mmCIF file of C-alpha atoms in Angstrom:
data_model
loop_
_atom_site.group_PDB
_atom_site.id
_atom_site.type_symbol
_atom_site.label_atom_id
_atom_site.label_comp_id
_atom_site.label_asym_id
_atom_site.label_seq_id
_atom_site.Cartn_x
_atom_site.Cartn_y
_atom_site.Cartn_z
ATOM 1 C CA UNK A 260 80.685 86.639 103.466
ATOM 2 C CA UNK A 261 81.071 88.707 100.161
ATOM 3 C CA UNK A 262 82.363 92.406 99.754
ATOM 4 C CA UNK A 263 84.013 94.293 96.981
ATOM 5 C CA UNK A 264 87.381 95.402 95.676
ATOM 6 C CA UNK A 265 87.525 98.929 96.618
ATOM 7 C CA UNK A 266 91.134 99.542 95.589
ATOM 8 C CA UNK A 267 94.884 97.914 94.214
ATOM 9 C CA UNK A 268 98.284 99.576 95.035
ATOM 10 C CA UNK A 269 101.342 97.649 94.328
ATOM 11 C CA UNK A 270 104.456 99.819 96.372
ATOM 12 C CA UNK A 271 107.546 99.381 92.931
ATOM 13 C CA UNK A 272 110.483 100.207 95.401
ATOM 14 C CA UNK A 273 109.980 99.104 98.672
ATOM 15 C CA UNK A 274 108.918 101.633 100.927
ATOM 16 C CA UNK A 275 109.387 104.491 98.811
ATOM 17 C CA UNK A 276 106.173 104.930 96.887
ATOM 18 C CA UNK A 277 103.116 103.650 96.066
ATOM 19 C CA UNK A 278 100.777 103.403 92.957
ATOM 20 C CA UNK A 279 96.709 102.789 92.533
ATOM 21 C CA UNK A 280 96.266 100.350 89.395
ATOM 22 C CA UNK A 281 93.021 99.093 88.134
ATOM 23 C CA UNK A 282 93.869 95.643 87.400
ATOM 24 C CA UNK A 283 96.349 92.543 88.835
ATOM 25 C CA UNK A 284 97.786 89.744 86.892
ATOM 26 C CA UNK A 285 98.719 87.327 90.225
ATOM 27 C CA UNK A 286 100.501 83.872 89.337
ATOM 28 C CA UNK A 287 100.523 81.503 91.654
ATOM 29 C CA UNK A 288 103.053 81.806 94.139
ATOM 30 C CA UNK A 289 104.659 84.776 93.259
ATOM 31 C CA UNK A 290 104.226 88.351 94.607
ATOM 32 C CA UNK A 291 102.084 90.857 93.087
ATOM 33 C CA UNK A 292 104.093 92.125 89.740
ATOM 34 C CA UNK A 293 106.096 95.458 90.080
ATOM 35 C CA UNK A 294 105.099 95.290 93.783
ATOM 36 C CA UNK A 295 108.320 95.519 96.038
ATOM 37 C CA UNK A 296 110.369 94.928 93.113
ATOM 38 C CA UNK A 297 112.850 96.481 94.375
ATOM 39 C CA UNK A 298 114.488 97.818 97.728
ATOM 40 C CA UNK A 299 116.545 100.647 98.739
ATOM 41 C CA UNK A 300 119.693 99.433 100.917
ATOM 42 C CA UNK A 301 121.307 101.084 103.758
ATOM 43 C CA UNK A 302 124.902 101.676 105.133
ATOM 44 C CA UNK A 303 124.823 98.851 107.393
ATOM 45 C CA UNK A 304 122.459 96.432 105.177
ATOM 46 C CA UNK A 305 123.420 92.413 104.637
ATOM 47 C CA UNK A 306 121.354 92.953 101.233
ATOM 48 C CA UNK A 307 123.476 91.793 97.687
ATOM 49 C CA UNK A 308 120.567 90.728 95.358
ATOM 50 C CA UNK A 309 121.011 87.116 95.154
ATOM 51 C CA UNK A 310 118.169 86.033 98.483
ATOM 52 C CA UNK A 311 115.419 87.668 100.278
ATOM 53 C CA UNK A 312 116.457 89.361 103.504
ATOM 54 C CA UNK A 313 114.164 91.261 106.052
ATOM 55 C CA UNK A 314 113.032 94.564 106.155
ATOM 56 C CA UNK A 315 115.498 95.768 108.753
ATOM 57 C CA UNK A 316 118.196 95.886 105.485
ATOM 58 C CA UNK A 317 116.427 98.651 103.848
ATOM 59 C CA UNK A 318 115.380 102.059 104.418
ATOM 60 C CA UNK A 319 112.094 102.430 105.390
ATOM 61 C CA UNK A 320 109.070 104.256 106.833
ATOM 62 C CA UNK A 321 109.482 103.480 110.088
ATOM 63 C CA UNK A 322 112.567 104.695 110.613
ATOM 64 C CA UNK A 323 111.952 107.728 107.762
ATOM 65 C CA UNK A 324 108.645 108.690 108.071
ATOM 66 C CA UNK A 325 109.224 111.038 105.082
ATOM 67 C CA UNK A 326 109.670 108.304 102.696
ATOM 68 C CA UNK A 327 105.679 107.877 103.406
ATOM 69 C CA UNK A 328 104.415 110.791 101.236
ATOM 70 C CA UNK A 329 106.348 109.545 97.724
ATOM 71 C CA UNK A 330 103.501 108.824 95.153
ATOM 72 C CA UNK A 331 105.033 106.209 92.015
ATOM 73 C CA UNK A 332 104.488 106.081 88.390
ATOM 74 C CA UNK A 333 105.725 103.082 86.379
ATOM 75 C CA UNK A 334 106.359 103.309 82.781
ATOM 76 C CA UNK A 335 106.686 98.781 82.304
ATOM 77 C CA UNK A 336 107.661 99.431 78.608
ATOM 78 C CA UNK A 337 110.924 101.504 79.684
ATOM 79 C CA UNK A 338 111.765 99.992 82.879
ATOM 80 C CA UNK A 339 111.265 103.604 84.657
ATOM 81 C CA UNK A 340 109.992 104.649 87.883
ATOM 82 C CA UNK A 341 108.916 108.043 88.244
ATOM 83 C CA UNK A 342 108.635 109.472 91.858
ATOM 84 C CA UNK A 343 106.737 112.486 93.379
ATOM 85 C CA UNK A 344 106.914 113.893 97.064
ATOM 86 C CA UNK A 345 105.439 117.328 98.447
ATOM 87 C CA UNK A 346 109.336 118.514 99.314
ATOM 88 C CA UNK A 347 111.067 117.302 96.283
ATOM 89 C CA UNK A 348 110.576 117.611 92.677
ATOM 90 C CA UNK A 349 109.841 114.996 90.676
ATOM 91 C CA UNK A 350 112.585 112.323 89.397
ATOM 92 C CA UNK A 351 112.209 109.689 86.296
ATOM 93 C CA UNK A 352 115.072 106.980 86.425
ATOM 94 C CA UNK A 353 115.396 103.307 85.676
ATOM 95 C CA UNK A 354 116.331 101.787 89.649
ATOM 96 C CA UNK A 355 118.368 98.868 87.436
ATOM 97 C CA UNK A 356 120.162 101.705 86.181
ATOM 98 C CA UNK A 357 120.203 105.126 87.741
ATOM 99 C CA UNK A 358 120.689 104.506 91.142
ATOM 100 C CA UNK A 359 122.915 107.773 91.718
ATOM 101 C CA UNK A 360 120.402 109.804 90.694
ATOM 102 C CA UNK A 361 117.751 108.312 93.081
ATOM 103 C CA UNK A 362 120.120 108.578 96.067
ATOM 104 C CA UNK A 363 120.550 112.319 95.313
ATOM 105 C CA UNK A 364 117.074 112.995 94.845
ATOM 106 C CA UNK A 365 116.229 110.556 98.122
ATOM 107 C CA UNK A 366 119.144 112.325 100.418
ATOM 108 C CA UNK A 367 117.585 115.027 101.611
ATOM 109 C CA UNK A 368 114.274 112.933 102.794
ATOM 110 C CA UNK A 369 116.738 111.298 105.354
ATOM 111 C CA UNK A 370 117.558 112.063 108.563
ATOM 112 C CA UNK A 371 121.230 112.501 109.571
ATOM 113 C CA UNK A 372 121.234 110.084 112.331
ATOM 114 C CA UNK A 373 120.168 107.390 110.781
ATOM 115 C CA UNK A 374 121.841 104.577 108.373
ATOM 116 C CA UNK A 375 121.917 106.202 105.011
ATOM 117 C CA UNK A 376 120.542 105.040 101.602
ATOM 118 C CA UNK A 377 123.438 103.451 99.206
ATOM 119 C CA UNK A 378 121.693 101.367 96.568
ATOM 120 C CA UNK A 379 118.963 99.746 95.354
ATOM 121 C CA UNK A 380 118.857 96.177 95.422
ATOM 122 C CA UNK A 381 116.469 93.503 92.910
ATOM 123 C CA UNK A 382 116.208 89.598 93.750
ATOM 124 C CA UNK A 383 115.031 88.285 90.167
ATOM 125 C CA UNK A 384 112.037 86.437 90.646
ATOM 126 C CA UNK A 385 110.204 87.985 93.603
ATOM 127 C CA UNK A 386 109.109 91.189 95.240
ATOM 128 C CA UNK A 387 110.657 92.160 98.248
ATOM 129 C CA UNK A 388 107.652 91.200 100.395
ATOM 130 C CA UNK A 389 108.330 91.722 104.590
ATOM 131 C CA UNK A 390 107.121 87.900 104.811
ATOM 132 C CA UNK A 391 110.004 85.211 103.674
ATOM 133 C CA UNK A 392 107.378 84.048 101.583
ATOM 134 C CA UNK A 393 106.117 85.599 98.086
ATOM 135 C CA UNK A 394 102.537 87.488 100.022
ATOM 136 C CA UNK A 395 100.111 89.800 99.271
ATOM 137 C CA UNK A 396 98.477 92.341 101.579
ATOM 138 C CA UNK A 397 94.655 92.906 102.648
ATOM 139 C CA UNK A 398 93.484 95.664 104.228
ATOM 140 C CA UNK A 399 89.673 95.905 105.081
ATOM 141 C CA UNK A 400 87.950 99.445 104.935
ATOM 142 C CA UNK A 401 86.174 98.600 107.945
ATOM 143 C CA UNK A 402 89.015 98.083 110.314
ATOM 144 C CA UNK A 403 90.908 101.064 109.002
ATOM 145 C CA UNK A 404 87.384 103.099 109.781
ATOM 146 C CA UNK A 405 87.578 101.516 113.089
ATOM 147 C CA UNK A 406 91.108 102.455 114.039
ATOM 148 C CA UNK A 407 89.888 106.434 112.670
ATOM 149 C CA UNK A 408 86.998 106.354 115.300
ATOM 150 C CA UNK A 409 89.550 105.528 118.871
ATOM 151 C CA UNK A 410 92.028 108.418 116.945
ATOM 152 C CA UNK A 411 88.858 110.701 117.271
ATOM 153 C CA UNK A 412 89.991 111.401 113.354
ATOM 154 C CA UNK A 413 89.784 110.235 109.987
ATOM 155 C CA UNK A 414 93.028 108.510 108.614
ATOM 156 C CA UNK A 415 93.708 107.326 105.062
ATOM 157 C CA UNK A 416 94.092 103.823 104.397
ATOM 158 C CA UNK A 417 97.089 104.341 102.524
ATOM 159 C CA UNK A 418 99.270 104.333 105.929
ATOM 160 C CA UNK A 419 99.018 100.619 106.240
ATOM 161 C CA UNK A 420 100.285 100.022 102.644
ATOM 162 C CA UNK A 421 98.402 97.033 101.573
ATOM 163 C CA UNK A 422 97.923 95.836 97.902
ATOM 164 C CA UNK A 423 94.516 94.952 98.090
ATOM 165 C CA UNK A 424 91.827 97.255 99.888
ATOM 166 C CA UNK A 425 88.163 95.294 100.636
ATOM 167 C CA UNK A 426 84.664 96.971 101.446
ATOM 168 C CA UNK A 427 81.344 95.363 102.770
ATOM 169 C CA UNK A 428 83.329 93.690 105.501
ATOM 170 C CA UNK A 429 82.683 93.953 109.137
ATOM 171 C CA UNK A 430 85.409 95.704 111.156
ATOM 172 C CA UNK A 431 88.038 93.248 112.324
ATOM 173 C CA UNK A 432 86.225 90.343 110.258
ATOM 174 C CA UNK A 433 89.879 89.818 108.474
ATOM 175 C CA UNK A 434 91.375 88.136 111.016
ATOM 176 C CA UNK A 435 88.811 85.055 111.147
ATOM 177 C CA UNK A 436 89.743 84.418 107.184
ATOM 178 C CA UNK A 437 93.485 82.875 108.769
ATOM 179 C CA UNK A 438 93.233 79.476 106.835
ATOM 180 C CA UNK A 439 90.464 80.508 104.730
ATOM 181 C CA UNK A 440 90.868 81.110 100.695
ATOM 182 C CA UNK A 441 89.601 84.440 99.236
ATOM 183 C CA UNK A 442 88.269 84.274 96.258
ATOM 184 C CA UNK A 443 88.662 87.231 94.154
ATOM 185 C CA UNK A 444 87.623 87.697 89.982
ATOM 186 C CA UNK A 445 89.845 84.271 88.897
ATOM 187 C CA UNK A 446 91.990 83.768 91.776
ATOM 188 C CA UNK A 447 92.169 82.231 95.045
ATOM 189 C CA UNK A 448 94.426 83.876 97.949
ATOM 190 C CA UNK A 449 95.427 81.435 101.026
ATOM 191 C CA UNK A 450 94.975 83.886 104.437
ATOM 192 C CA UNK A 451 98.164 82.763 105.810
ATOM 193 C CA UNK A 452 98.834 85.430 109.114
ATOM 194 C CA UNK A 453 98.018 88.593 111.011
ATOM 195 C CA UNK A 454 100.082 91.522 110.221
ATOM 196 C CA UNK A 455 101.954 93.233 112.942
ATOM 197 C CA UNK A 456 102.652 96.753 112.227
ATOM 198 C CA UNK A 457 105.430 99.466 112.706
ATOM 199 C CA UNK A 458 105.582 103.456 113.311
ATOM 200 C CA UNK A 459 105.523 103.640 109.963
ATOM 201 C CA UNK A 460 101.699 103.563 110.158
ATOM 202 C CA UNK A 461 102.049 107.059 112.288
ATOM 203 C CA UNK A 462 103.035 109.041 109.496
ATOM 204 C CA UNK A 463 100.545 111.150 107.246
ATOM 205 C CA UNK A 464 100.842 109.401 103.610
ATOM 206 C CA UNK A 465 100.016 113.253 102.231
ATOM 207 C CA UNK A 466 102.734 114.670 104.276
ATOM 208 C CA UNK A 467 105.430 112.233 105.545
ATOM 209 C CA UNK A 468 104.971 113.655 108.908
ATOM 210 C CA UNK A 469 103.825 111.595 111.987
ATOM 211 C CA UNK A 470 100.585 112.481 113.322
ATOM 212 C CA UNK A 471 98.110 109.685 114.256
ATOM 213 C CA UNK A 472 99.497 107.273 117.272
ATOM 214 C CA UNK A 473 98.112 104.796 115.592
ATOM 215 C CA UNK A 474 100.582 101.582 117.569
ATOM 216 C CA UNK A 475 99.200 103.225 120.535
ATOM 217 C CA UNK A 476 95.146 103.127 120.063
ATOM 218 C CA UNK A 477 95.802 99.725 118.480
ATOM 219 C CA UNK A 478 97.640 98.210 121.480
ATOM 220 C CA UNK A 479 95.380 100.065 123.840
ATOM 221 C CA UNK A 480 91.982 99.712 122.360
ATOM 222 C CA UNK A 481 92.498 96.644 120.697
ATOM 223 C CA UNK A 482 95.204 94.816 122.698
ATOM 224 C CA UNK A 483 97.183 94.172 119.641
ATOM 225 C CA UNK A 484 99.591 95.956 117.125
ATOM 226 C CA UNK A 485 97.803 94.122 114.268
ATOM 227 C CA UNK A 486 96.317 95.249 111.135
ATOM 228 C CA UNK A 487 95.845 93.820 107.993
ATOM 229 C CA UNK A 488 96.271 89.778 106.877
ATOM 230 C CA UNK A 489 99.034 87.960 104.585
ATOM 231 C CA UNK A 490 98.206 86.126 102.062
ATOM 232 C CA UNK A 491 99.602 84.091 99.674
ATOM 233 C CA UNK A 492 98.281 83.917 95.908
ATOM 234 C CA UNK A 493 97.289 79.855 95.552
ATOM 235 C CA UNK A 494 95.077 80.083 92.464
ATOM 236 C CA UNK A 495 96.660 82.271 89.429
ATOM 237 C CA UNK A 496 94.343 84.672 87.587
ATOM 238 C CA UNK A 497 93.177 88.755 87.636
ATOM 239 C CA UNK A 498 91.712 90.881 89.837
ATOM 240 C CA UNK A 499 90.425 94.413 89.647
ATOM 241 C CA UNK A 500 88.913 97.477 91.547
ATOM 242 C CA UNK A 501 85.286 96.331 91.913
ATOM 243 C CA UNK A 502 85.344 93.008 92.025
ATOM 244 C CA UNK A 503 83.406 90.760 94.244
ATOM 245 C CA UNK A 504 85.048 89.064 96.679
ATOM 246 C CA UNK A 505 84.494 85.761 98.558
ATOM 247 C CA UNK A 506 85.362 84.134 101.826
ATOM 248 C CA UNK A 507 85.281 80.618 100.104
#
């Protein structure tokens, strides 16, 4: 079983942005650098920096299906972030220390009725990861082209926001790796679980409006809400777009 790196996205703030690199440094685990570092809060969040906490503390696609169309740039040298969306105009700011300025430029994106953004939150040491664990995403080409065919449409694979997109697979192939190591360039990545997904997968990543029922032709057709695998990284080492990968 071998296929190829097709892409790498890391997502810098949680759910609000996403970036295509050419290379990953992955140490053993930890998450992916700069991915999920850190997290936008809400109004009625537990979040205060010093643990991980689930998902349901920030704001997020699901519940903000705007948020989906931000594009990131990171600038590691400076510490900024700079943000693009089709409604807004663009913003450069350091999360650590311009967090005003994000919440101004993020306001209008969110709906009135629900919890609104306050801060942005960083737990030193790890990404912000939905797992409790440090994980890495894996989305397979195949399965995405799958889910396109029962929508009667084509849909990017940049709704599922995954770190790690794989070609030369068979469709659904993925979910036999649980247990398995993949070996990609000079690391190894433990398969630890399925992912279950959200409506956040319904929105168009160009647009930030929903438009694919993509929960629904998953449960229906597939008799799951699944898509994607966790893993965790259990060998350190780099990986880039073209790779080879291995089902070891």
């Amino acid at each position: 079983m071998t296929g190829t790196v097709a892409a790498l996205w890391r997502y810098p703030i949680k759910a609000h942005g996403r970036e295509s690199v050419e290379t990953m440094v992955l140490t053993r685990g930890q998450t992916i650098p700069w991915d999920r570092r850190w997290a936008v809060f809400h109004e009625m969040s537990d979040a205060d920096g010093g643990k991980w906490v689930s998902c349901v503390n920030f704001s997020r696609g699901a519940k903000v299906p705007a948020l989906m169309a931000i594009e990131t740039a990171c600038d590691g040298e400076r510490g900024t972030v700079r943000l693009s969306h089709p409604d807004r105009p663009d913003i450069e700011f350091n999360p650590d220390q311009d967090q005003q300025m994000f919440l101004d430029w993020v306001r209008p994106l969110m709906p009135a009725n629900r919890a609104q953004s306050v801060g942005i939150v960083r737990v030193e040491g790890r990404g912000m990861t939905d797992t409790d664990y440090p994980s890495a995403s894996l989305l397979n080409i195949a399965t995405n082209n799958a889910v396109a065919r029962e929508l009667g449409r084509e849909i990017s694979p940049l709704r599922w926001r995954a770190n790690i997109h794989l070609e030369g697979f068979s469709a659904w192939e993925e979910f036999d790796w649980i247990g398995k190591t993949v070996c990609i360039g000079t690391t190894r990545l433990a398969i630890r679980e399925r992912i279950r997904r959200c409506l956040a997968t319904a929105s168009n990543p160009g647009t930030g409006i929903r438009d694919a029922d993509t929960l629904g032709v998953l449960n229906s057709r597939f008799g799951h809400q699944d898509f994607g695998v966790y893993a965790e990284i259990a060998e350190s080492g780099e990986i880039r777009a073209g790779d080879s990968v291995e089902v070891c």
